[in-house]
mmCIF file of C-alpha atoms in Angstrom:
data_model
loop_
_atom_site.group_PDB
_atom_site.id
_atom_site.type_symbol
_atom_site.label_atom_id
_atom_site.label_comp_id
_atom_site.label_asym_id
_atom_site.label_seq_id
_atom_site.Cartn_x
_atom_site.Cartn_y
_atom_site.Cartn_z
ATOM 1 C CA UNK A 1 -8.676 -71.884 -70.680
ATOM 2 C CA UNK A 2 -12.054 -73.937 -70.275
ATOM 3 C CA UNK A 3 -13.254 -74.845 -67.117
ATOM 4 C CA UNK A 4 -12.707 -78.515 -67.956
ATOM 5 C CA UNK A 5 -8.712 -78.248 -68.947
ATOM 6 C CA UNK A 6 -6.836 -77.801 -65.810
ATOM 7 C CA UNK A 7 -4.076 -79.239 -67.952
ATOM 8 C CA UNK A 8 -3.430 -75.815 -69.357
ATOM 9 C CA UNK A 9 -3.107 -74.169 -66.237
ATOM 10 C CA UNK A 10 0.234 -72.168 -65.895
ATOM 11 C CA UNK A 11 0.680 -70.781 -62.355
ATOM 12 C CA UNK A 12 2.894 -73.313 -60.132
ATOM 13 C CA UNK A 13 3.382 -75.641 -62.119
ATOM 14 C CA UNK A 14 6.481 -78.058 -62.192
ATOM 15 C CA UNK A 15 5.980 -80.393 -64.584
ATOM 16 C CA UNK A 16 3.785 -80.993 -67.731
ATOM 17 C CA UNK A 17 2.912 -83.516 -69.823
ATOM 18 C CA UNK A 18 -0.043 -84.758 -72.562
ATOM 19 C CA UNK A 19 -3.048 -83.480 -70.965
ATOM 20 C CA UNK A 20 -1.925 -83.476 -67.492
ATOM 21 C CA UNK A 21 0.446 -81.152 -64.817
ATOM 22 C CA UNK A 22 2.020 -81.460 -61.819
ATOM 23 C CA UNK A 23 1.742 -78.382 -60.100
ATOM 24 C CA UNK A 24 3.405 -77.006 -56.317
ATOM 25 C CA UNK A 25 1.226 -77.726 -53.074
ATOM 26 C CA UNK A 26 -1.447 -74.831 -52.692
ATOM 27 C CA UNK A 27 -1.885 -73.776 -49.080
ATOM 28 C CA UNK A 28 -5.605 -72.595 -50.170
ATOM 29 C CA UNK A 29 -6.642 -76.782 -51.195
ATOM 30 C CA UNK A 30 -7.885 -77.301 -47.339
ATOM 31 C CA UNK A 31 -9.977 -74.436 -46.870
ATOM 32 C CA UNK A 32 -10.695 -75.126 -50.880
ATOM 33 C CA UNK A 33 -12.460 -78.783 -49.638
ATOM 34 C CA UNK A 34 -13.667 -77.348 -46.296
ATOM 35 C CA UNK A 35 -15.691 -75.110 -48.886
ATOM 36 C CA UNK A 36 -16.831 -77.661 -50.968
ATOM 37 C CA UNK A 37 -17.957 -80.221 -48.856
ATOM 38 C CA UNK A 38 -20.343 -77.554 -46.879
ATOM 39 C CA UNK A 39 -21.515 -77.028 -50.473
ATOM 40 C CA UNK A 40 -22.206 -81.299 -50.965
ATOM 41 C CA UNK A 41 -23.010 -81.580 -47.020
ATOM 42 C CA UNK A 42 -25.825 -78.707 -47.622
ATOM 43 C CA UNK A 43 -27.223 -80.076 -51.207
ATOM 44 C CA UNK A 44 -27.181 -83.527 -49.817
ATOM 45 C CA UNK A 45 -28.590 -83.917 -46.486
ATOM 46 C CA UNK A 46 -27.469 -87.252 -44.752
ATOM 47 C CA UNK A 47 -26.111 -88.877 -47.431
ATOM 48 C CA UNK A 48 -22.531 -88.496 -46.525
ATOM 49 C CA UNK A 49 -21.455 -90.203 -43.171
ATOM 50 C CA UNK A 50 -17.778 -89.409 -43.492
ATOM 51 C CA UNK A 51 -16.090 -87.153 -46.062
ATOM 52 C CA UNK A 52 -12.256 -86.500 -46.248
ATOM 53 C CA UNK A 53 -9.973 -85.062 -48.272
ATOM 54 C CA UNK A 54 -7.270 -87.241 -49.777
ATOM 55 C CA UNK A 55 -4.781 -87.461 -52.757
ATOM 56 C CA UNK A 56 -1.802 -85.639 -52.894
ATOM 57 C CA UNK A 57 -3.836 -82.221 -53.048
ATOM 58 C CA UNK A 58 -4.752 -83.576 -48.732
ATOM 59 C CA UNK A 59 -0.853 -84.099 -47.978
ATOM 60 C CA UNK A 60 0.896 -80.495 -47.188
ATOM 61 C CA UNK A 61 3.731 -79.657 -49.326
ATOM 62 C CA UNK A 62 2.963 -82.721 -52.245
ATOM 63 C CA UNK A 63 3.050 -81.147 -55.547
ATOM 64 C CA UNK A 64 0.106 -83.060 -57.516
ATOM 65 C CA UNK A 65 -2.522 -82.681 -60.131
ATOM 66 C CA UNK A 66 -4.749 -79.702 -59.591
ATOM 67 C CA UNK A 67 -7.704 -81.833 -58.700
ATOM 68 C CA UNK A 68 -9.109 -82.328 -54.953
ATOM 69 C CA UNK A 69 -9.867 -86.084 -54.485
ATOM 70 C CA UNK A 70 -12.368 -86.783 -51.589
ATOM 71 C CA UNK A 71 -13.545 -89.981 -49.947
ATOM 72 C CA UNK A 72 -16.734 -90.280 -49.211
ATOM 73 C CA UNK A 73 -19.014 -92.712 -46.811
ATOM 74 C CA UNK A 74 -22.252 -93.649 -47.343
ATOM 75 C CA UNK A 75 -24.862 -96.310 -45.468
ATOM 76 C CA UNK A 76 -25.677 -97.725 -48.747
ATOM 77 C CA UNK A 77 -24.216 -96.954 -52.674
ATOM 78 C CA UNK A 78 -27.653 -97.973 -53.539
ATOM 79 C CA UNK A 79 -29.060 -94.242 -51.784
ATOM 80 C CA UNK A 80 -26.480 -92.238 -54.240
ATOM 81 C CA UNK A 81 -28.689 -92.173 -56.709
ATOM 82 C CA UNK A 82 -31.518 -89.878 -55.189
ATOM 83 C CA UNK A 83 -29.177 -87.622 -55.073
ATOM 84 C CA UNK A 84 -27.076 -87.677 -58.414
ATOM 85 C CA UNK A 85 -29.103 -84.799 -59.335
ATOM 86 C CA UNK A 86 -28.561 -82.651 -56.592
ATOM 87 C CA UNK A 87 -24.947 -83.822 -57.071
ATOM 88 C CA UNK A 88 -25.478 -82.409 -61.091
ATOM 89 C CA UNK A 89 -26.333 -79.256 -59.535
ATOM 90 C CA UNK A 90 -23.070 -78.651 -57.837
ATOM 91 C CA UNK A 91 -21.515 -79.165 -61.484
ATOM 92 C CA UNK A 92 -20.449 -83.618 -60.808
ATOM 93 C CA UNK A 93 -20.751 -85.861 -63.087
ATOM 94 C CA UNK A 94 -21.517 -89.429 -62.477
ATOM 95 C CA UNK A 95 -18.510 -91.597 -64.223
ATOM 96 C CA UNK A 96 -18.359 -95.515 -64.434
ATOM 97 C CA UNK A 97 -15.579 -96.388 -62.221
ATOM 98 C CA UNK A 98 -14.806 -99.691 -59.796
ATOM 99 C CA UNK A 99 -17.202 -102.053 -58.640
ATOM 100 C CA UNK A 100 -17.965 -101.193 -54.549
ATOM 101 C CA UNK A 101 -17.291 -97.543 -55.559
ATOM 102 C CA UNK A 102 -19.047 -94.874 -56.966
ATOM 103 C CA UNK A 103 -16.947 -92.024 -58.751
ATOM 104 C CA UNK A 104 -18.120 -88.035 -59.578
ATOM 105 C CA UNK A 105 -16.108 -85.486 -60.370
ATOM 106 C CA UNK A 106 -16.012 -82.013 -61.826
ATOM 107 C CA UNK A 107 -14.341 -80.039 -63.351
ATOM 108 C CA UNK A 108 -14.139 -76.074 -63.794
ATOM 109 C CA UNK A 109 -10.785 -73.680 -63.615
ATOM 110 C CA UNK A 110 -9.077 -73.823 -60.029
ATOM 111 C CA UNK A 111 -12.298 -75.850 -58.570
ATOM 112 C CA UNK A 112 -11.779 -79.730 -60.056
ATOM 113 C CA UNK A 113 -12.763 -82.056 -57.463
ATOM 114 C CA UNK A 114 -13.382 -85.707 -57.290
ATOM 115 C CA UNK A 115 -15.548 -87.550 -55.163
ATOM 116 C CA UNK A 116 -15.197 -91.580 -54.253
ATOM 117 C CA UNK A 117 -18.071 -92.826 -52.497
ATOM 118 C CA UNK A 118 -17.736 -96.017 -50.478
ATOM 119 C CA UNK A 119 -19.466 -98.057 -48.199
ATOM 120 C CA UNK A 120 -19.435 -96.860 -44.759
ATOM 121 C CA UNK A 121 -17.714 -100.496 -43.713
ATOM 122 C CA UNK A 122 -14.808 -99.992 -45.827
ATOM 123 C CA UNK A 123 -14.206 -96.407 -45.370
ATOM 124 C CA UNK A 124 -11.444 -95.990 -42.614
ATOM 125 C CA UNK A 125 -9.197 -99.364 -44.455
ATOM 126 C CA UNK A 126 -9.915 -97.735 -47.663
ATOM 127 C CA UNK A 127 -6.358 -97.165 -49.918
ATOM 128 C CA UNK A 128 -6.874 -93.934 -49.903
ATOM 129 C CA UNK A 129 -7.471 -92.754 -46.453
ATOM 130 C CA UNK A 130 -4.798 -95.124 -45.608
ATOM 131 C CA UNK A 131 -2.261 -93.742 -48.274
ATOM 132 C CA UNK A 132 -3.347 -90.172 -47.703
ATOM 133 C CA UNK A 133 -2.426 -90.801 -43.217
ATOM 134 C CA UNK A 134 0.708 -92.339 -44.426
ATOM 135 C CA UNK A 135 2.168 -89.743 -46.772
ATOM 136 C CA UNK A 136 1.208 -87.121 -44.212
ATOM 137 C CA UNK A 137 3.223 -88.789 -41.576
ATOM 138 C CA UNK A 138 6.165 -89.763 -43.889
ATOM 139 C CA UNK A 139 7.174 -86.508 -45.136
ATOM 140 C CA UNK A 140 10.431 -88.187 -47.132
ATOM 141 C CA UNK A 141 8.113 -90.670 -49.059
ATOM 142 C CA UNK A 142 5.562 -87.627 -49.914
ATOM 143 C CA UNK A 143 8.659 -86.257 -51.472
ATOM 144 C CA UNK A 144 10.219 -88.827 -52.974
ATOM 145 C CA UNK A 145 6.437 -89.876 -54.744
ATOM 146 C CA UNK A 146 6.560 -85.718 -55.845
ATOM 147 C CA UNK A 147 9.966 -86.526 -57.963
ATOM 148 C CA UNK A 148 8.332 -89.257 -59.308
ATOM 149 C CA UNK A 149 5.420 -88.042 -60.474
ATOM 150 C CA UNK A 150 7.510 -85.318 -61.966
ATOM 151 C CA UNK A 151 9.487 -87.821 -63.778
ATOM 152 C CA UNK A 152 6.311 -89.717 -65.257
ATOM 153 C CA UNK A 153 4.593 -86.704 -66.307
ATOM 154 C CA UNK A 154 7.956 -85.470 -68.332
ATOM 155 C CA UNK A 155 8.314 -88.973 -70.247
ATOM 156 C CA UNK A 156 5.094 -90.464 -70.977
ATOM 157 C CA UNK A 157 2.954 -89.935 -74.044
ATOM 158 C CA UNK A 158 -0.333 -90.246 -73.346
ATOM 159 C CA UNK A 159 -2.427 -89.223 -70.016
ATOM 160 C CA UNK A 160 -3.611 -92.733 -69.395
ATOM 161 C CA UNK A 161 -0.235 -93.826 -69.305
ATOM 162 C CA UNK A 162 0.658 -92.133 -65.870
ATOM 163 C CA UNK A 163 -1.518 -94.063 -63.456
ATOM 164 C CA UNK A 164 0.230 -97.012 -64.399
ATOM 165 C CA UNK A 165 3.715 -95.919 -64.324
ATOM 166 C CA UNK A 166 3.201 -94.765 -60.929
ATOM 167 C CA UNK A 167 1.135 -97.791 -59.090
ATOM 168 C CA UNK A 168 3.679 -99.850 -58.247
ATOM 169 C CA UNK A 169 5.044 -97.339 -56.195
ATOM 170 C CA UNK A 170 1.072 -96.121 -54.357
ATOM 171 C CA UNK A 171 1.252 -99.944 -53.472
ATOM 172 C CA UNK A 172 4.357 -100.291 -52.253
ATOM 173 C CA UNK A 173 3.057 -97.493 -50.027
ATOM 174 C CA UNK A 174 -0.607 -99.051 -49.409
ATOM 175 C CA UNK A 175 1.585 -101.906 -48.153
ATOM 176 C CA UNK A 176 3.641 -100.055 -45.784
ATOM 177 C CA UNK A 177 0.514 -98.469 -44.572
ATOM 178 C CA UNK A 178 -1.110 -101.615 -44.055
ATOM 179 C CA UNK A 179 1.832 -103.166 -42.156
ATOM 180 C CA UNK A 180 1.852 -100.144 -39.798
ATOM 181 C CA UNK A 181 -1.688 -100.677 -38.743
ATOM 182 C CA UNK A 182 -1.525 -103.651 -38.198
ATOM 183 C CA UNK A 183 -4.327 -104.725 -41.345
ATOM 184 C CA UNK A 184 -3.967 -106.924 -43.959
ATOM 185 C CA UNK A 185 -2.635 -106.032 -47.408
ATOM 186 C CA UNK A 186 -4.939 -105.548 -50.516
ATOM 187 C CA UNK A 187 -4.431 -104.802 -53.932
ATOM 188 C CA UNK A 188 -5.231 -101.640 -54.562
ATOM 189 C CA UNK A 189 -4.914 -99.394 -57.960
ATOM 190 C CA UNK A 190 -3.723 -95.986 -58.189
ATOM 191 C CA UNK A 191 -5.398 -93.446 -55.778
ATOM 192 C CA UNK A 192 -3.475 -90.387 -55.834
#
């Protein structure tokens, strides 16, 4: 297997499809992120006002893709780009993603991580933070999103076909999130 084809992994999982897997909660992903984001805090400085782990890899006992997803906080996107290099160094790779947001990730074995950088103003209403507290705290919804996952991996045909089989669901979730803090609903697009 190449660092870059998690896909083809083979311990834990519990469902595959075209190019991606769903594989069973890993009780080393915290300490996994608490590792990685001493690595990013040490090779960039101040950049980083806030960085969390979130996806399903952040909820205990959601099976999910084997990729960490973090959310990162910065004073201003603009102040990334000094440090895309350093960033290069830890093995990330800047990708064009959503206006407001920056997106890195990288990829190699068990280590695949993903990093969304946001402006520190929207950090603590962003969709994921927000879906990540809510799945933690509704155990029976983090399951129920599991099965489905499960069931979209097992049917669809091409990888870029499962974000969008599962987003109604993420924002029917977003929304109950929303309502329970009392914040306005937002569109949002798949985030986990």
């Amino acid at each position: 297997m190449s660092g870059n084809e998690p896909w083809k992994r083979t311990e834990g999982v519990i469902a595959r499809g075209p190019e991606i897997i769903i594989v069973e909660y890993d009780s080393r992903w915290p300490q996994m992120f608490e590792a990685e984001k001493a690595r990013l805090m040490a090779a960039t400085g101040d950049l980083f006002v806030e960085l969390e782990h979130v996806g399903s890899s952040a909820v205990p006992g959601l099976a999910g893709k084997p990729v960490m997803d973090m959310l990162a906080a910065v004073r201003n996107l603009g102040a990334v780009e000094a440090h895309v290099p350093a960033l290069a160094n830890l093995g990330y790779v800047k990708i064009p993603f959503l206006a407001g947001r920056l997106f890195f990730l990288k990829r190699g074995g068990i280590d695949n991580y993903n990093i969304h950088i946001v402006p520190r103003e929207s950090f603590q209403t962003d969709s994921q933070l927000l879906l990540r507290n809510y799945l933690r705290s509704h155990p029976e919804v983090a399951a129920e999103y599991a099965r489905l996952k499960c069931e979209i991996v097992g049917r669809i045909e091409h990888y870029s076909q499962y974000s969008p089989a599962k987003s109604e669901f993420i924002q029917s979730m977003v929304d109950h999130a929303c309502d329970e803090r009392g914040i306005k609903r937002r569109r949002t697009r798949d985030t986990a």
